[in-house]
């Protein structure tokens, strides 16, 4: 695996960038484009490895899709337009691709096999196979359906009312996608509100979904109509530059067209609670997703507690929050975040191990971590992304604070969600 040498650089970051399209929304634009009738045009699609995996799986399922950079055209023919794939569907590193596909394929009248890379092979799937099985799905996998490869024989599905044991938008979305094909109305009750891009996109594609507090209901047998999707920038990608602007002295960064869906903006709440200098200019969008420009400038920060219903609203931002916390006054505590253990890597372990190599002082807990602030990051030691894109980007930003050079191993993982990350960083020097 290639290592990247990150120059020690204590210069401030200044300027304006547009981060690439939102990963969650990009996946769903292809999926709903395929399941709708008609031609769906997607703008500002994220051409990261994960979303390209979704495109290639849907092509294998017989859907015609044109993709050139961030422009995608999907020629949808409804749920019935999907056909049995000849080979194994390879989801690469993408949990969203595999889990949402499980919901779709459980109701299609053919056989399919899903698998991905080494990391996907270790991620829990029973959280999806269990509710889908209750709907009548026929799915098998290693260790009683917990791990890939997964084999699905599509069936006529029945609706359920299901209380989700974990706050997961992927699981919720898989059940919604199965529910759209089931007889009757399916209701999912979440323990905490998670990202609602699936619900918003169903409405954008002319479907109906009702939400009532933590309950989401969909009726089966609806048909969806093609729509044009303009994907806002990914706040989870913007988070790395929000952090850089907030913790590197004398920095000021403007991030254009960032998605501001309230189920995703926990990072802004945390930065504000820490005392960051942030200005948000929201604007009206034509799509069903709010967006705006964000300006962040360096300021002194204080430690905070990140817990409870905030966690699903910033689950992917916890690695970069840990880095921010190393530069704040006082202690930061992250709890209620055991889900971190089943992400692309065990993000409690990888964050603690790799940040410690840069000189941070932090410790793992059962469901999060404790980070001691005001630490001087020295660098000088090689660090690794462990194949996890968000760990790689967090370490690249951390290296900018170090006095010694840092070599980042497995830096190529960053292309999973942000292929132009280093180009955008360069623009701010
Ligand atoms: C996602 C949901 C989250 C998130 C992931 C994308 C989605 O996962 O971590 O990066 O697009 O629905 P979980 O549903 O496992 O929390």
Coordinates of C-alpha atoms and ligand atoms in Angstrom, one line a residue:
X1 CA 0.0 0.0 0.0
X2 CA 1.3 3.5 -0.8
X3 CA 2.3 5.9 1.9
X4 CA 1.9 9.6 1.4
X5 CA 4.4 12.1 3.0
X6 CA 2.5 14.9 4.5
X7 CA 4.8 17.9 4.7
X8 CA 5.0 19.6 8.0
X9 CA 3.2 22.8 7.4
X10 CA 2.3 25.4 10.0
X11 CA 0.9 27.8 7.5
X12 CA -2.7 28.9 7.9
X13 CA -5.4 27.6 5.5
X14 CA -7.3 30.4 3.6
X15 CA -9.7 30.5 0.7
X16 CA -12.9 29.0 -0.6
X17 CA -13.7 25.5 -1.8
X18 CA -16.8 23.5 -2.8
X19 CA -16.6 20.0 -1.2
X20 CA -17.9 17.1 -3.4
X21 CA -21.4 15.8 -3.4
X22 CA -23.0 14.1 -0.4
X23 CA -22.2 10.4 -0.3
X24 CA -25.5 9.3 1.2
X25 CA -27.6 11.3 -1.2
X26 CA -25.4 10.3 -4.2
X27 CA -26.0 6.6 -3.4
X28 CA -29.7 7.1 -3.1
X29 CA -30.0 9.2 -6.3
X30 CA -28.8 6.2 -8.3
X31 CA -30.9 3.7 -6.4
X32 CA -34.1 5.8 -6.6
X33 CA -33.3 6.7 -10.2
X34 CA -33.1 3.0 -11.0
X35 CA -36.4 2.2 -9.1
X36 CA -38.4 5.0 -10.6
X37 CA -39.9 5.1 -14.1
X38 CA -38.1 7.5 -16.4
X39 CA -34.8 9.3 -16.8
X40 CA -33.2 10.7 -13.6
X41 CA -30.4 13.3 -14.1
X42 CA -28.1 13.8 -11.2
X43 CA -25.8 16.8 -10.8
X44 CA -22.9 17.0 -8.3
X45 CA -22.9 13.3 -7.8
X46 CA -19.9 12.1 -5.7
X47 CA -17.6 10.1 -8.0
X48 CA -16.0 8.4 -5.0
X49 CA -15.3 4.7 -4.9
X50 CA -18.4 3.9 -2.7
X51 CA -20.9 5.6 -5.0
X52 CA -19.2 4.1 -8.1
X53 CA -19.8 0.7 -6.5
X54 CA -23.5 1.5 -6.3
X55 CA -23.5 2.4 -10.0
X56 CA -21.7 -0.8 -11.0
X57 CA -24.1 -3.0 -8.9
X58 CA -27.1 -1.4 -10.6
X59 CA -25.6 -1.8 -14.0
X60 CA -25.2 -5.5 -13.2
X61 CA -28.9 -5.5 -12.2
X62 CA -29.7 -4.4 -15.8
X63 CA -30.1 -0.7 -15.3
X64 CA -28.6 1.6 -17.9
X65 CA -26.5 4.4 -16.2
X66 CA -24.3 7.0 -17.8
X67 CA -21.7 8.6 -15.6
X68 CA -19.1 11.2 -16.4
X69 CA -17.5 12.7 -13.4
X70 CA -20.2 14.3 -11.2
X71 CA -23.0 14.0 -13.9
X72 CA -25.1 10.8 -13.9
X73 CA -28.1 9.8 -15.9
X74 CA -30.1 6.8 -14.8
X75 CA -32.6 5.2 -17.1
X76 CA -35.1 3.7 -14.6
X77 CA -37.7 1.1 -15.3
X78 CA -39.2 0.7 -11.9
X79 CA -38.7 -2.1 -9.4
X80 CA -39.7 -4.6 -12.1
X81 CA -36.9 -3.3 -14.4
X82 CA -34.2 -5.0 -12.3
X83 CA -33.0 -8.3 -13.6
X84 CA -31.1 -11.2 -12.1
X85 CA -27.3 -10.4 -12.1
X86 CA -25.1 -13.0 -13.7
X87 CA -22.2 -12.5 -11.3
X88 CA -21.6 -11.5 -7.7
X89 CA -22.5 -7.9 -6.8
X90 CA -19.4 -6.3 -5.5
X91 CA -20.1 -3.4 -3.1
X92 CA -16.4 -2.7 -2.4
X93 CA -16.1 -0.8 0.9
X94 CA -19.6 0.5 0.9
X95 CA -22.0 -0.3 3.8
X96 CA -24.7 1.9 2.4
X97 CA -24.6 0.0 -1.0
X98 CA -24.9 -3.5 0.6
X99 CA -27.5 -2.7 3.2
X100 CA -29.8 -0.7 1.0
X101 CA -29.5 -3.3 -1.8
X102 CA -30.5 -6.0 0.7
X103 CA -33.8 -4.2 1.2
X104 CA -34.3 -3.8 -2.6
X105 CA -33.3 -7.3 -3.6
X106 CA -35.3 -9.1 -0.9
X107 CA -38.4 -8.3 -2.8
X108 CA -37.2 -9.0 -6.4
X109 CA -38.1 -12.4 -7.9
X110 CA -34.5 -13.6 -8.5
X111 CA -31.4 -14.7 -6.9
X112 CA -28.4 -12.5 -6.1
X113 CA -25.2 -12.7 -4.1
X114 CA -23.6 -9.7 -2.4
X115 CA -20.1 -9.2 -1.1
X116 CA -17.5 -6.5 -0.7
X117 CA -13.9 -6.0 0.6
X118 CA -12.2 -7.2 3.8
X119 CA -13.8 -4.5 5.9
X120 CA -17.4 -5.2 4.6
X121 CA -16.7 -8.9 5.5
X122 CA -16.4 -7.9 9.2
X123 CA -19.5 -5.6 9.4
X124 CA -22.7 -6.8 11.1
X125 CA -25.6 -7.6 8.8
X126 CA -28.0 -9.3 11.1
X127 CA -29.3 -5.9 12.0
X128 CA -30.7 -5.9 8.4
X129 CA -31.3 -9.6 7.7
X130 CA -33.4 -9.9 10.9
X131 CA -36.1 -7.3 10.1
X132 CA -36.1 -8.3 6.4
X133 CA -36.6 -12.0 7.4
X134 CA -39.6 -10.9 9.5
X135 CA -41.0 -9.4 6.3
X136 CA -40.5 -12.8 4.6
X137 CA -37.1 -12.3 3.0
X138 CA -34.9 -15.2 2.3
X139 CA -31.3 -14.2 3.0
X140 CA -28.4 -16.3 4.1
X141 CA -24.8 -15.5 4.9
X142 CA -21.9 -16.6 7.0
X143 CA -22.5 -17.0 10.8
X144 CA -26.3 -17.2 10.4
X145 CA -26.6 -14.2 8.1
X146 CA -24.3 -11.9 10.1
X147 CA -21.5 -11.6 7.5
X148 CA -20.9 -11.5 3.7
X149 CA -21.1 -13.1 1.3
X150 CA -24.9 -12.8 1.4
X151 CA -27.2 -14.8 -0.8
X152 CA -30.8 -13.4 -1.4
X153 CA -33.7 -15.3 -3.0
X154 CA -36.3 -12.6 -3.6
X155 CA -39.8 -13.2 -2.3
X156 CA -43.2 -11.5 -2.0
X157 CA -42.8 -9.5 1.2
X158 CA -45.2 -8.6 3.9
X159 CA -45.2 -5.4 5.9
X160 CA -44.1 -5.1 9.5
X161 CA -44.0 -2.8 12.4
X162 CA -40.4 -2.8 13.7
X163 CA -38.6 -1.2 16.5
X164 CA -35.0 -0.6 15.5
X165 CA -32.6 -1.7 18.2
X166 CA -29.8 0.5 16.8
X167 CA -30.0 4.1 15.4
X168 CA -29.0 3.3 11.8
X169 CA -30.1 5.1 8.7
X170 CA -28.8 2.2 6.6
X171 CA -31.0 -0.3 8.4
X172 CA -34.0 2.1 8.4
X173 CA -33.6 2.6 4.7
X174 CA -33.2 -1.1 3.9
X175 CA -36.6 -1.7 5.6
X176 CA -38.2 1.2 3.8
X177 CA -37.0 -0.1 0.5
X178 CA -38.4 -3.5 1.3
X179 CA -41.6 -1.9 2.6
X180 CA -42.1 -0.1 -0.8
X181 CA -42.4 -3.6 -2.3
X182 CA -44.4 -5.3 0.6
X183 CA -48.1 -5.8 1.0
X184 CA -49.6 -3.2 3.4
X185 CA -47.9 -0.5 5.4
X186 CA -44.5 -0.9 7.1
X187 CA -43.6 1.2 10.1
X188 CA -40.2 1.6 11.6
X189 CA -39.6 3.1 15.0
X190 CA -36.1 4.5 15.6
X191 CA -34.4 4.8 19.0
X192 CA -33.0 8.2 17.9
X193 CA -33.6 10.2 14.7
X194 CA -31.1 9.3 12.0
X195 CA -30.4 10.9 8.6
X196 CA -33.7 11.1 6.6
X197 CA -32.3 11.3 3.0
X198 CA -34.3 8.2 2.0
X199 CA -37.6 9.7 3.2
X200 CA -36.9 13.0 1.4
X201 CA -36.0 11.3 -1.8
X202 CA -39.1 9.1 -1.9
X203 CA -41.1 12.3 -1.7
X204 CA -39.0 13.9 -4.4
X205 CA -39.7 10.9 -6.6
X206 CA -43.4 11.3 -6.2
X207 CA -43.8 8.6 -3.5
X208 CA -45.4 8.9 0.0
X209 CA -43.9 8.4 3.3
X210 CA -45.1 9.6 6.7
X211 CA -43.1 10.5 9.7
X212 CA -44.5 10.9 13.2
X213 CA -41.8 11.6 15.8
X214 CA -39.4 8.6 15.6
X215 CA -41.8 6.5 13.5
X216 CA -41.6 6.3 9.7
X217 CA -44.3 4.6 7.6
X218 CA -44.4 3.6 3.9
X219 CA -47.1 1.8 1.9
X220 CA -46.1 -1.0 -0.4
X221 CA -46.9 -1.1 -4.1
X222 CA -46.1 2.6 -4.8
X223 CA -44.6 3.5 -8.1
X224 CA -41.9 6.2 -8.3
X225 CA -41.3 8.8 -11.0
X226 CA -37.9 10.0 -12.2
X227 CA -36.7 13.3 -10.9
X228 CA -33.7 15.5 -11.3
X229 CA -31.4 15.5 -8.3
X230 CA -28.9 18.2 -7.4
X231 CA -26.7 16.8 -4.7
X232 CA -25.5 19.3 -2.1
X233 CA -21.9 19.1 -0.8
X234 CA -21.2 16.5 1.8
X235 CA -21.1 18.0 5.3
X236 CA -19.1 14.9 6.4
X237 CA -16.4 15.9 3.9
X238 CA -16.7 19.6 4.8
X239 CA -16.1 18.6 8.4
X240 CA -12.4 18.0 7.8
X241 CA -12.0 21.6 6.6
X242 CA -14.3 23.0 9.3
X243 CA -11.8 21.4 11.7
X244 CA -8.8 22.7 9.9
X245 CA -10.2 26.2 9.8
X246 CA -11.1 26.1 13.5
X247 CA -7.8 24.7 14.9
X248 CA -5.0 25.9 12.6
X249 CA -4.0 29.4 13.7
X250 CA -4.9 32.3 11.4
X251 CA -7.1 30.2 9.1
X252 CA -10.3 31.3 7.4
X253 CA -12.1 28.9 5.1
X254 CA -15.3 29.3 3.1
X255 CA -17.2 26.1 2.2
X256 CA -19.7 26.6 -0.6
X257 CA -23.0 24.6 -1.1
X258 CA -22.8 22.3 2.0
X259 CA -25.8 20.1 2.8
X260 CA -27.5 21.3 6.0
X261 CA -30.0 18.6 6.6
X262 CA -30.7 18.9 10.3
X263 CA -30.2 15.1 10.7
X264 CA -26.5 15.7 9.7
X265 CA -25.5 19.0 11.3
X266 CA -24.4 17.8 14.7
X267 CA -20.8 18.8 13.8
X268 CA -21.9 22.4 13.6
X269 CA -23.6 22.2 17.0
X270 CA -20.4 20.7 18.5
X271 CA -18.1 23.3 17.0
X272 CA -20.5 26.1 18.2
X273 CA -20.6 24.6 21.7
X274 CA -16.7 24.5 21.7
X275 CA -16.7 28.2 20.8
X276 CA -15.7 28.0 17.1
X277 CA -16.0 31.1 14.9
X278 CA -18.6 29.8 12.4
X279 CA -21.1 31.6 10.1
X280 CA -23.8 29.8 8.2
X281 CA -25.6 31.3 5.3
X282 CA -28.5 28.9 4.4
X283 CA -30.2 29.3 1.1
X284 CA -33.3 27.9 -0.7
X285 CA -32.7 24.8 -2.9
X286 CA -34.9 23.3 -5.4
X287 CA -34.2 19.7 -4.2
X288 CA -35.6 18.4 -1.0
X289 CA -32.4 19.0 0.9
X290 CA -31.3 22.2 2.6
X291 CA -27.9 23.7 1.8
X292 CA -25.8 26.8 2.5
X293 CA -22.3 28.3 2.7
X294 CA -20.3 28.0 5.8
X295 CA -17.4 30.2 6.9
X296 CA -15.0 29.0 9.6
X297 CA -12.2 30.9 11.2
X298 CA -9.6 30.0 13.8
X299 CA -10.5 30.7 17.4
X300 CA -9.7 29.3 20.9
X301 CA -11.9 26.3 21.7
X302 CA -13.1 24.6 24.8
X303 CA -13.8 20.9 25.5
X304 CA -17.3 19.6 25.4
X305 CA -19.5 16.5 25.9
X306 CA -20.9 14.7 22.8
X307 CA -23.6 12.2 23.6
X308 CA -27.2 11.0 23.2
X309 CA -29.3 12.1 20.3
X310 CA -26.4 14.2 18.9
X311 CA -24.5 11.0 18.1
X312 CA -26.4 9.9 15.0
X313 CA -26.3 13.5 13.7
X314 CA -22.5 13.4 13.6
X315 CA -21.6 9.7 13.7
X316 CA -19.2 10.0 10.8
X317 CA -17.6 13.1 12.2
X318 CA -16.3 11.6 15.5
X319 CA -12.8 10.9 14.2
X320 CA -12.3 14.6 13.2
X321 CA -14.1 15.8 16.4
X322 CA -11.4 13.8 18.4
X323 CA -8.7 15.7 16.6
X324 CA -10.4 19.1 17.2
X325 CA -10.7 18.1 20.9
X326 CA -6.9 17.7 21.2
X327 CA -6.6 21.4 20.5
X328 CA -9.4 22.7 22.8
X329 CA -9.0 23.8 26.4
X330 CA -10.0 21.1 28.8
X331 CA -11.4 17.6 28.3
X332 CA -13.8 16.4 25.7
X333 CA -15.9 13.3 26.4
X334 CA -17.7 11.3 23.6
X335 CA -20.2 8.7 24.8
X336 CA -23.2 6.7 23.5
X337 CA -21.2 6.0 20.4
X338 CA -20.6 2.2 20.5
X339 CA -21.6 2.2 16.8
X340 CA -18.2 3.5 16.0
X341 CA -16.9 -0.1 16.6
X342 CA -18.7 -1.4 13.5
X343 CA -17.8 1.3 11.0
X344 CA -15.2 0.9 8.2
X345 CA -12.8 0.2 11.0
X346 CA -13.3 0.0 14.7
X347 CA -13.2 3.8 14.9
X348 CA -12.7 3.9 18.7
X349 CA -9.5 1.8 18.4
X350 CA -8.2 3.4 15.2
X351 CA -8.7 7.0 16.3
X352 CA -7.1 6.4 19.7
X353 CA -4.1 4.5 18.3
X354 CA -3.4 6.8 15.4
X355 CA -3.9 10.1 17.1
X356 CA -1.7 8.9 20.0
X357 CA 1.1 8.4 17.4
X358 CA 0.8 12.1 16.5
X359 CA 1.2 13.0 20.2
X360 CA -2.4 13.3 21.3
X361 CA -3.5 12.2 24.8
X362 CA -6.7 10.3 24.7
X363 CA -8.2 7.0 25.9
X364 CA -10.9 4.6 24.6
X365 CA -14.0 3.9 26.7
X366 CA -16.7 1.3 26.2
X367 CA -18.9 3.6 24.0
X368 CA -16.6 6.4 23.0
X369 CA -13.4 8.2 24.1
X370 CA -12.0 10.8 26.4
X371 CA -9.7 13.4 24.8
X372 CA -7.4 15.7 26.8
X373 CA -7.1 19.1 25.2
X374 CA -4.3 21.6 24.6
X375 CA -1.9 19.0 23.3
X376 CA 1.1 19.7 21.2
X377 CA 1.1 17.3 18.2
X378 CA 4.6 16.5 17.2
X379 CA 4.3 13.9 14.4
X380 CA 7.5 12.2 13.2
X381 CA 6.0 8.8 13.3
X382 CA 4.2 7.0 10.4
X383 CA 0.4 6.7 10.8
X384 CA -2.1 4.6 8.9
X385 CA -5.7 5.1 7.7
X386 CA -6.2 1.3 8.3
X387 CA -8.1 1.5 4.9
X388 CA -10.7 3.9 6.5
X389 CA -11.2 7.1 4.4
X390 CA -12.3 9.2 7.4
X391 CA -9.3 8.1 9.6
X392 CA -7.0 9.0 6.6
X393 CA -8.5 12.5 6.2
X394 CA -8.5 13.2 10.0
X395 CA -4.8 12.2 10.1
X396 CA -3.9 14.4 7.1
X397 CA -5.4 17.4 8.9
X398 CA -3.7 16.4 12.2
X399 CA -0.4 16.3 10.3
X400 CA -0.8 20.0 9.5
X401 CA -0.4 20.8 13.2
X402 CA 2.7 18.7 13.6
X403 CA 6.2 20.1 13.8
X404 CA 7.8 16.9 12.3
X405 CA 6.8 15.2 9.0
X406 CA 4.2 12.5 9.0
X407 CA 3.9 9.6 6.6
X408 CA 0.3 8.5 6.0
X409 CA 0.0 4.8 5.1
X410 CA -3.0 3.6 3.0
X411 CA -3.8 7.2 2.0
X412 CA -5.5 5.9 -1.1
X413 CA -8.6 4.9 1.1
X414 CA -9.5 8.6 1.0
X415 CA -10.9 8.1 -2.5
X416 CA -13.8 6.2 -1.0
X417 CA -15.6 9.5 -0.2
X418 CA -13.3 12.3 -1.2
X419 CA -11.1 11.6 -4.3
X420 CA -10.1 15.3 -4.6
X421 CA -9.3 15.8 -0.9
X422 CA -5.6 16.7 -1.4
X423 CA -6.4 18.9 -4.4
X424 CA -8.9 20.9 -2.3
X425 CA -6.4 21.1 0.6
X426 CA -3.8 22.4 -1.8
X427 CA -6.1 25.2 -2.9
X428 CA -6.2 26.5 0.7
X429 CA -2.4 26.8 1.1
Ligands
LIG1 C1 -25.3 6.2 6.1 C2 -25.6 5.9 7.4 C3 -24.6 5.8 8.5 C4 -23.3 6.4 8.1 C5 -22.8 6.0 6.8 C6 -23.9 6.4 5.7 C7 -26.3 6.2 5.1 O1 -24.4 4.5 8.8 O2 -22.3 6.1 9.1 O3 -21.6 6.6 6.5 O4 -26.0 6.7 3.9 O5 -27.5 5.8 5.4 P1 -25.3 3.6 9.9 O6 -26.7 3.5 9.3 O7 -24.7 2.3 10.0 O8 -25.3 4.4 11.1

